[in-house]
GROMACS .gro file of C-alpha atoms in nm:
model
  345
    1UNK     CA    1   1.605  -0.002  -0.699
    2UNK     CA    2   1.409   0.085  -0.370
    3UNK     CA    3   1.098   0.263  -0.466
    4UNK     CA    4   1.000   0.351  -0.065
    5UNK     CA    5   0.840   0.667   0.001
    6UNK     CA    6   1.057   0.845   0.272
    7UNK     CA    7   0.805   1.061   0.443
    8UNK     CA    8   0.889   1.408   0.584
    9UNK     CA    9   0.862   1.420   0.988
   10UNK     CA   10   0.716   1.121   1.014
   11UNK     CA   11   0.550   1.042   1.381
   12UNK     CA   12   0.518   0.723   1.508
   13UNK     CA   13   0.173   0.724   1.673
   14UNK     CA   14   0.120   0.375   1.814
   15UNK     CA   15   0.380   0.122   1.942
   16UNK     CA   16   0.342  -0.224   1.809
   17UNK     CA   17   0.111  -0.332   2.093
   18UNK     CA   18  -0.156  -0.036   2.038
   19UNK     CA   19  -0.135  -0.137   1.675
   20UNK     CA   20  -0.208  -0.485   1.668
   21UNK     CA   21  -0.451  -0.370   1.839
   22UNK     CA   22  -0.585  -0.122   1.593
   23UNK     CA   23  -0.589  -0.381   1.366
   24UNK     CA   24  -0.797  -0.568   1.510
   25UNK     CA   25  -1.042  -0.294   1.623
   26UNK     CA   26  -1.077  -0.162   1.263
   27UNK     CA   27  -1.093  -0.509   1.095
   28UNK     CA   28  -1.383  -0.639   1.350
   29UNK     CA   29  -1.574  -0.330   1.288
   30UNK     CA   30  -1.538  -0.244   0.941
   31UNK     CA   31  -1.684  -0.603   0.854
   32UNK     CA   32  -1.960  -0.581   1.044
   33UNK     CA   33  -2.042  -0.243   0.914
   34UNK     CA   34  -1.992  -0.341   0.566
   35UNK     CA   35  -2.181  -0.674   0.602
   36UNK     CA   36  -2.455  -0.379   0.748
   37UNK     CA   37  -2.420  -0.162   0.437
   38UNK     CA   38  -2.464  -0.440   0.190
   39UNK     CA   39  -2.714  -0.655   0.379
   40UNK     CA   40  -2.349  -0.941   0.308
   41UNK     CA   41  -2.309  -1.260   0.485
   42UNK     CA   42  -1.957  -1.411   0.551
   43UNK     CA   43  -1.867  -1.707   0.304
   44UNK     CA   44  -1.538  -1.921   0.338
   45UNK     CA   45  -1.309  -1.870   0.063
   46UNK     CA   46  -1.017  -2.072  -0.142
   47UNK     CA   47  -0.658  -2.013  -0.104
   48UNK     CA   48  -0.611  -2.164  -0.464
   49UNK     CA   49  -0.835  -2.275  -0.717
   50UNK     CA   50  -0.759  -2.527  -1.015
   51UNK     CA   51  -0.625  -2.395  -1.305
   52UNK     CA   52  -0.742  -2.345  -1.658
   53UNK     CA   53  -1.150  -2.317  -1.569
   54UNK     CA   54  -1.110  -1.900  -1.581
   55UNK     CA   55  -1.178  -1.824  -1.233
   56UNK     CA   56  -0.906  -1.678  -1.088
   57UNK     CA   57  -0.865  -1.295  -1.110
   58UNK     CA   58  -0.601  -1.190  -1.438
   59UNK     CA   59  -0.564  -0.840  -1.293
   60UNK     CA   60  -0.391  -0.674  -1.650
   61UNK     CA   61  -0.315  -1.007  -1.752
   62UNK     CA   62   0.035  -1.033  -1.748
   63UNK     CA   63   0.060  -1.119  -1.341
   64UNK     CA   64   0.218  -1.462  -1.325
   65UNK     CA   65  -0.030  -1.712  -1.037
   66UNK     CA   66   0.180  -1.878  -0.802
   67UNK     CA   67   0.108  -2.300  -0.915
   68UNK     CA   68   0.179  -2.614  -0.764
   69UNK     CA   69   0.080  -2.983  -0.875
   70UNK     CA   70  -0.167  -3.190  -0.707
   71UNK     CA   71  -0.068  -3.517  -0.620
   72UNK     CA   72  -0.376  -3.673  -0.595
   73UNK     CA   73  -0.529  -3.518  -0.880
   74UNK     CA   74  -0.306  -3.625  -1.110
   75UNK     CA   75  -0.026  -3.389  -1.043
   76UNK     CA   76  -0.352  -3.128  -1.176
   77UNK     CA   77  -0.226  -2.761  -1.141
   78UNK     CA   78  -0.385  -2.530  -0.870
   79UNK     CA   79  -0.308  -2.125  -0.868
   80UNK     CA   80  -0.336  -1.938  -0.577
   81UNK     CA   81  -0.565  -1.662  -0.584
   82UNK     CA   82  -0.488  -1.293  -0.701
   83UNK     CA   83  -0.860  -1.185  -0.624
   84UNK     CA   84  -1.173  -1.343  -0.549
   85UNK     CA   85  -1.373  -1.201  -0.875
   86UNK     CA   86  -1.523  -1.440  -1.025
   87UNK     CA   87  -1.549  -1.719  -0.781
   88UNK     CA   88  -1.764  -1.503  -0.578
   89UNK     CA   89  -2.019  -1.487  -0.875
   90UNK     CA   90  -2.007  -1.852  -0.881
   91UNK     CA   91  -2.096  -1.916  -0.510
   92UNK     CA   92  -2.393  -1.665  -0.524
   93UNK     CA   93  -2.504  -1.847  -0.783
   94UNK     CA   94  -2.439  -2.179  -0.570
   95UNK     CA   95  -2.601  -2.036  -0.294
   96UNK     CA   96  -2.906  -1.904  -0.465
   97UNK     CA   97  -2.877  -1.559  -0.299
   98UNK     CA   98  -3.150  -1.336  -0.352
   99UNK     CA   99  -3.169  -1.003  -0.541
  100UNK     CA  100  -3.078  -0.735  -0.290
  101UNK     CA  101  -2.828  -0.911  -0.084
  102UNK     CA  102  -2.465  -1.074  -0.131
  103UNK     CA  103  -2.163  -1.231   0.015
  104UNK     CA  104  -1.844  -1.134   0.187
  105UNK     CA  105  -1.541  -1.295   0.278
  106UNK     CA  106  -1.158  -1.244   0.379
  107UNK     CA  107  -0.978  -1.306   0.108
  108UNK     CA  108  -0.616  -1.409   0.123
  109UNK     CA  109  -0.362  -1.381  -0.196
  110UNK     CA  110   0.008  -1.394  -0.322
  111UNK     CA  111   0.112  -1.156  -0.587
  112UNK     CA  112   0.467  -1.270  -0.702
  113UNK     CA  113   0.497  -0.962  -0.959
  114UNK     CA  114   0.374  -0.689  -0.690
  115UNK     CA  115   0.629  -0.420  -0.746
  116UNK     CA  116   0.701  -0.382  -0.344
  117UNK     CA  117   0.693  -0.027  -0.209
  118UNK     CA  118   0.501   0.143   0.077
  119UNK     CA  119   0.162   0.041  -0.014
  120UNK     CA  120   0.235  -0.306  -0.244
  121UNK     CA  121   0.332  -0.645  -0.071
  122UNK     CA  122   0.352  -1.007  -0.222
  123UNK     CA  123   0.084  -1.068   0.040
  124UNK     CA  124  -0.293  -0.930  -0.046
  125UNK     CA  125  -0.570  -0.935   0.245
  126UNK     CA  126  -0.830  -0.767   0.097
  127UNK     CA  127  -1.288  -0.825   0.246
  128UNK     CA  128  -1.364  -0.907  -0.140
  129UNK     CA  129  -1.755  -0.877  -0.183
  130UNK     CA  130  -2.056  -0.983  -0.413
  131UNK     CA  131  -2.384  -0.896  -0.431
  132UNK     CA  132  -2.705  -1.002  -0.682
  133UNK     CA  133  -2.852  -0.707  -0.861
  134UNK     CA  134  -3.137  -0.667  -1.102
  135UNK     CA  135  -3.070  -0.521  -1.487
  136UNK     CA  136  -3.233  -0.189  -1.350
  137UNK     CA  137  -2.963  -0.131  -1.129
  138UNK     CA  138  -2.678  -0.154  -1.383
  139UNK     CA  139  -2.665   0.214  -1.370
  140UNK     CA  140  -2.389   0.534  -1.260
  141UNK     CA  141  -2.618   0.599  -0.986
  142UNK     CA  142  -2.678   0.261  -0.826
  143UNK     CA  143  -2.327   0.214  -0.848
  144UNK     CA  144  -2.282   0.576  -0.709
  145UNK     CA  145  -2.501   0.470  -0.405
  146UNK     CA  146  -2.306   0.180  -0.282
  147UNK     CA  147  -1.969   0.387  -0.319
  148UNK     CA  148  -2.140   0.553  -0.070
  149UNK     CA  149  -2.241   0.348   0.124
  150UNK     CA  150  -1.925   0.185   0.131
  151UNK     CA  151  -1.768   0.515   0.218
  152UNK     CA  152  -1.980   0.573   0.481
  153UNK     CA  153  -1.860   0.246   0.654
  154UNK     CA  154  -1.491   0.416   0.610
  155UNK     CA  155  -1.564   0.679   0.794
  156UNK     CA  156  -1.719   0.513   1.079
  157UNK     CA  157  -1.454   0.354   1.134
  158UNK     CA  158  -1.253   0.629   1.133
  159UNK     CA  159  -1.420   0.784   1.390
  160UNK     CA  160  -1.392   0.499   1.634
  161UNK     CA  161  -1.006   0.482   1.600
  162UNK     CA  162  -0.985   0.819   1.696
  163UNK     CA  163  -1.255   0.807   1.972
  164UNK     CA  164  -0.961   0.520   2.077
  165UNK     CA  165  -0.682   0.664   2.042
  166UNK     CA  166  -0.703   1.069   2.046
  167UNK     CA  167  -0.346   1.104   1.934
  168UNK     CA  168  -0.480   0.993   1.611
  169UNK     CA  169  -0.691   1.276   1.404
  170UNK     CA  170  -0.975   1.276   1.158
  171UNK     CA  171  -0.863   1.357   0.776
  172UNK     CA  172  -1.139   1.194   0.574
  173UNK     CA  173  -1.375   1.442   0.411
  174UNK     CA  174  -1.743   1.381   0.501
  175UNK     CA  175  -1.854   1.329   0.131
  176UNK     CA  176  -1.663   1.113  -0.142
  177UNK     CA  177  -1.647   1.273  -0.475
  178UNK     CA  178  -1.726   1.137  -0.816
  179UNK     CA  179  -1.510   1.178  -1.111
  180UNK     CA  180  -1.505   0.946  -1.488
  181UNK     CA  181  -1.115   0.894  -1.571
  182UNK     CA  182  -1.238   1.089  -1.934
  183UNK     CA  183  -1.308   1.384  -1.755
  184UNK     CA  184  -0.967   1.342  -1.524
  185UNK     CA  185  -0.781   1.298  -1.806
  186UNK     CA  186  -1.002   1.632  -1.962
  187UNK     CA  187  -0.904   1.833  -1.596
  188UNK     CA  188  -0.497   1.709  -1.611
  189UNK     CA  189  -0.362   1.626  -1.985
  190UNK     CA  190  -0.051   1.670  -1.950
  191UNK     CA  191   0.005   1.409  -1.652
  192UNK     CA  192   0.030   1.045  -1.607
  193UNK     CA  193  -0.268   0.827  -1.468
  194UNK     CA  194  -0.084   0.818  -1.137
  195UNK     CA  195  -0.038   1.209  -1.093
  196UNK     CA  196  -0.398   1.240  -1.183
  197UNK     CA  197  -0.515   1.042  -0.948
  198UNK     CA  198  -0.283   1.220  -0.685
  199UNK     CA  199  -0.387   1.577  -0.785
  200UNK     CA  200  -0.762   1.505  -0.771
  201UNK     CA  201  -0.771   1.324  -0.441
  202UNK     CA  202  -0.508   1.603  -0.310
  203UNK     CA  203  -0.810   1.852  -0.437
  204UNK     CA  204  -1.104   1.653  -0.274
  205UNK     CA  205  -0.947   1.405  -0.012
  206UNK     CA  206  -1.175   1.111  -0.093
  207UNK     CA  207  -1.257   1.037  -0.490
  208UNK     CA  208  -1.442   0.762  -0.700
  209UNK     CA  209  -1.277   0.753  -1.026
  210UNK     CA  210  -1.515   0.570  -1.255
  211UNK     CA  211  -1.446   0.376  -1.582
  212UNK     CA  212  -1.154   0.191  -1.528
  213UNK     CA  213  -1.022  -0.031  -1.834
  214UNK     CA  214  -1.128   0.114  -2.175
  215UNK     CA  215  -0.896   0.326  -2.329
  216UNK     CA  216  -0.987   0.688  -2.327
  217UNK     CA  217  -0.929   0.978  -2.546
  218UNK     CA  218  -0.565   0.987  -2.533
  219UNK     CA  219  -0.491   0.607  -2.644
  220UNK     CA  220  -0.454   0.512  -2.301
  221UNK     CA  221  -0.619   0.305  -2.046
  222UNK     CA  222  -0.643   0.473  -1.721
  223UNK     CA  223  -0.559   0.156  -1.524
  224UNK     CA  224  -0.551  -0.251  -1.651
  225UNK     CA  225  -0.866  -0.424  -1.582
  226UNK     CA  226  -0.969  -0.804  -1.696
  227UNK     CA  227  -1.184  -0.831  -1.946
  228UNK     CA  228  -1.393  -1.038  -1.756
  229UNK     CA  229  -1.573  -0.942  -1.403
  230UNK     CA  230  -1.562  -0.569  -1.424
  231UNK     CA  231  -1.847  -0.384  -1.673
  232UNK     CA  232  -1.559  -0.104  -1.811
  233UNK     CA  233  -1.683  -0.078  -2.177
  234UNK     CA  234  -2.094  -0.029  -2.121
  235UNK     CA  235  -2.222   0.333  -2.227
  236UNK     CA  236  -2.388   0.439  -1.911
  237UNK     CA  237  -2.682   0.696  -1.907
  238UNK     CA  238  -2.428   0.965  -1.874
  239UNK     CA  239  -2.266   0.881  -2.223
  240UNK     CA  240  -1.947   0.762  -2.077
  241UNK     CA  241  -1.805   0.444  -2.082
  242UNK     CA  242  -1.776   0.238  -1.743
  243UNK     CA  243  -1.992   0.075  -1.488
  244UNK     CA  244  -1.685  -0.029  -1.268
  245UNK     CA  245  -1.434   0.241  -1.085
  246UNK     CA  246  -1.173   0.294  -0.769
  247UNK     CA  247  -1.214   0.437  -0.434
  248UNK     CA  248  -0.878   0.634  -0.351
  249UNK     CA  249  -0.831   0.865  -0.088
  250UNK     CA  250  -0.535   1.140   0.008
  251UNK     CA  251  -0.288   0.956   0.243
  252UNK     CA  252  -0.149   1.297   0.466
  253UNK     CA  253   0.124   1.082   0.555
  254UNK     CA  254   0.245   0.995   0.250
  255UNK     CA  255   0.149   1.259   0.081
  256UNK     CA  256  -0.001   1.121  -0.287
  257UNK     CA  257  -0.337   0.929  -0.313
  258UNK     CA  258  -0.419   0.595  -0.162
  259UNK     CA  259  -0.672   0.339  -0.333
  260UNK     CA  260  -0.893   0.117  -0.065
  261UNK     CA  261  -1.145  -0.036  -0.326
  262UNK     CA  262  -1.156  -0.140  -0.698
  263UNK     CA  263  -1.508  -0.240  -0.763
  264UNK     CA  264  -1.809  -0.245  -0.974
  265UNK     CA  265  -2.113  -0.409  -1.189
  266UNK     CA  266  -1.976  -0.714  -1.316
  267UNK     CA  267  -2.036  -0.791  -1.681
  268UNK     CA  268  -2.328  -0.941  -1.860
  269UNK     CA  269  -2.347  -1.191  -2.154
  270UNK     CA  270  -2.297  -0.876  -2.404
  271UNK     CA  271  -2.031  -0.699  -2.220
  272UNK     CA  272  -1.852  -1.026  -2.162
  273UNK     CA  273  -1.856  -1.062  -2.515
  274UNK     CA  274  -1.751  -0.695  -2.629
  275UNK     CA  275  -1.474  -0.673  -2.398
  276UNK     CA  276  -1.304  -1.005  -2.441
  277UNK     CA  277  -1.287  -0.887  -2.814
  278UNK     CA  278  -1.148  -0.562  -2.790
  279UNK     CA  279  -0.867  -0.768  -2.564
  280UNK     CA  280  -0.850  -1.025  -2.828
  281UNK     CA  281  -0.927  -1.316  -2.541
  282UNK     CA  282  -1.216  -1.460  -2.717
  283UNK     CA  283  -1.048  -1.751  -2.680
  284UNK     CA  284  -1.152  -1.749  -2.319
  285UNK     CA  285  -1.546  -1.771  -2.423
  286UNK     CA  286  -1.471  -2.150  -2.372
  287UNK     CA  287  -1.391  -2.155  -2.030
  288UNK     CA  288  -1.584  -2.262  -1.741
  289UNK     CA  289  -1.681  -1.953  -1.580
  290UNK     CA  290  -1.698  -1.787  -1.892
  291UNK     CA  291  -1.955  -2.063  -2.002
  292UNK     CA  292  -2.166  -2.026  -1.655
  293UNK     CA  293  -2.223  -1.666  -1.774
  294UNK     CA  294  -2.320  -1.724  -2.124
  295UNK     CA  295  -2.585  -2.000  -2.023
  296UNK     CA  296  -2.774  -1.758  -1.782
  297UNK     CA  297  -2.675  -1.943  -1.555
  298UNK     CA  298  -2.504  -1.672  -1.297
  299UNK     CA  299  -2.685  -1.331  -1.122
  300UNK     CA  300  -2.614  -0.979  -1.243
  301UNK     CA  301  -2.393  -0.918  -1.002
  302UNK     CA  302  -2.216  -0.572  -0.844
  303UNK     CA  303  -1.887  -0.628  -0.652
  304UNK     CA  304  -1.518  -0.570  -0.539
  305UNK     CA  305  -1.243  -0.603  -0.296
  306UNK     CA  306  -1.116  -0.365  -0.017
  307UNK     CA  307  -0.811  -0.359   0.079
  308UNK     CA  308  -0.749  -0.428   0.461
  309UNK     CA  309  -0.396  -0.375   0.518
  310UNK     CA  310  -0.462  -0.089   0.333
  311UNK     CA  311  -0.748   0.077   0.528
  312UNK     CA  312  -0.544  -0.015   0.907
  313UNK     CA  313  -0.225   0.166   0.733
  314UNK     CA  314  -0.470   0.463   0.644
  315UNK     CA  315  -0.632   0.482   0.926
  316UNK     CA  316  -0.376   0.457   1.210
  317UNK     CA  317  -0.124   0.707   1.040
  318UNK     CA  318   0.166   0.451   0.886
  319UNK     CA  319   0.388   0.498   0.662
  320UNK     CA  320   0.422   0.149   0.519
  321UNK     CA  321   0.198  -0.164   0.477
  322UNK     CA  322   0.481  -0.368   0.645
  323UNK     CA  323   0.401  -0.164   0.971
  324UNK     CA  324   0.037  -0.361   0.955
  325UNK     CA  325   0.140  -0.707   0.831
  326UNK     CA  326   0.416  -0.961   0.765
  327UNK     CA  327   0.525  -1.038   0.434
  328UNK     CA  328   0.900  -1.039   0.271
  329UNK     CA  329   1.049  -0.695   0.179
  330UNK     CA  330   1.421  -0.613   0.049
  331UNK     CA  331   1.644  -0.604   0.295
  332UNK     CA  332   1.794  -0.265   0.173
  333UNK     CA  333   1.409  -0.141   0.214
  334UNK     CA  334   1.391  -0.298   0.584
  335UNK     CA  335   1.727  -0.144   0.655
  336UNK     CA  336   1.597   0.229   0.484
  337UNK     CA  337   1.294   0.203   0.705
  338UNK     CA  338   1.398   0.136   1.045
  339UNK     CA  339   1.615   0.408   1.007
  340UNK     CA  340   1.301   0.624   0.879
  341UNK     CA  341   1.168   0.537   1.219
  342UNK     CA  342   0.906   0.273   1.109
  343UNK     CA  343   1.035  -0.058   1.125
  344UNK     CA  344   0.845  -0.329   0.911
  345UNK     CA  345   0.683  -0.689   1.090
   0.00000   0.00000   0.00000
């Protein structure tokens, strides 16, 4: 069943050429600006990393990694990556990066289970970051400050598309607002995670939703989260669970919420700990990565992954991801939107 958005009057404002284009403008500058933000530097990444040492990303842990064998390992299995999480913690740590500054780097993935609609594709480009912290700044506000930062590099960006192209308006807010998924949930009980999201970033146009993971008053989680990069079950100085969150914004064009970022202050030894037994993974204590972090010997760490088809959709007014890059769709769904008036790459 399709699951496209169809959106009302929908205005084609660049041809393909001026978008390619736009791509290219927003993905030079961003990075730079971000690398700016963060004081980052840009690291090579891995398409696919060997399986069974714990570093690829489990998302909610049911996503199935594309594999292949190795021949000359042995016929060894490799899994492409769904995120960059925890090998980025690894290579700071490789690196010896200092406290204070951190690592960027384009990160390429496959996401076989991706339910495909406007904003999901098989094919994930996301700038996935890293930086080394001290244990003072595992704290709401530190993370508050680079959300803003972060945000700040959003709307710069913004501004130079439009200064480009003046058929294309502003529609970011200046200031992102802050919101914990308890309190969401508090505001809008009687609605699903995903209408939440949509009502409060309808009400303030740009929103960090913070504590992502545990499960909150109602039995649920807000959204899946691994047990083991993101800090989600920490009591932070507010007395709320969650040192980890999403940056969503309102999408005018399709008319719900949008999210550009999940991110956050990776776990310690003790929050590796606690959260791999409330998910009943202790089993993965024994893993490679998971080891690393137990012996000291990897950086507090703060981190996440933006999504750049994501941001060029946003910014240059499309309707669908598949208007930014190339990746397989249903045919039924390429059919639906070249009639729509936005034909997919």
């Amino acid at each position: 069943m399709s699951k496209l958005i169809k959106p009302i009057d929908y205005e084609r404002l660049l041809d393909t050429k001026q978008t390619e284009q736009g791509i290219k403008l927003i993905k030079d500058f961003f990075q730079a600006n971000l690398s700016t933000e963060l004081r980052l530097r840009r690291v090579t990444a891995p398409l696919f990393v060997l399986q069974g040492l714990g570093i690829n990303d489990d998302l909610n842990g049911v996503e199935r990694a594309v594999t292949f064998p190795i021949k000359d390992l042995g016929d060894a299995r490799a899994e492409v990556v769904h995120s960059l999480a925890k090998w980025k913690r690894l290579t700071l740590a490789e690196y010896g990066t200092e406290r204070g500054y951190g690592i960027y780097t384009d990160m390429n993935a496959i996401r076989a289970d991706e339910e495909l609609d406007n904003t999901h594709s098989l094919y994930v480009d996301q700038w996935d970051w890293e930086a080394v912290i001290g244990p003072e700044n595992r704290t709401v506000a530190f993370l508050k400050d680079v959300v803003r930062r972060i945000y700040a590099a959003i709307r710069r960006t913004e501004y130079l598309v439009c200064e480009t192209y003046p058929q294309i308006k502003p529609f970011l807010p200046e200031n992102i607002f802050f919101i914990h998924s308890e309190e969401l949930l508090s505001m809008y009980p009687n609605m699903t995670a995903k209408e939440r999201e949509d009502a409060i970033c309808k009400a303030y146009g740009a929103v960090f939703i913070i504590g992502i993971g545990g499960v909150l008053s109602n039995g649920e989680k807000h959204d899946g989260r691994a047990p083991d990069y993101d800090d989600w079950s920490t009591v932070a100085e507010d007395g709320r669970k969650g040192l980890n969150g999403d940056i969503l914004i309102w999408n005018p064009v399709l008319g719900r919420s949008l999210e550009l970022s999940s991110m956050g202050i990776r776990v310690d030894k003790e929050s590796l700990l606690r959260q791999l037994k409330l998910e009943h993974q202790e089993q993965r204590e024994q893993l490679f990565f998971h080891q690393q972090l137990l012996q000291d010997k990897l950086p507090l760490s703060i981190g996440g992954g933006i999504g750049q088809s994501r941001l060029c959709l946003a910014l240059l007014h499309k309707a669908h991801v598949g208007e930014i890059q190339a990746s397989i769709w249903p045919e039924t769904m390429r059919q639906e939107c070249r009639q729509l008036g936005f034909p997919l790459i």
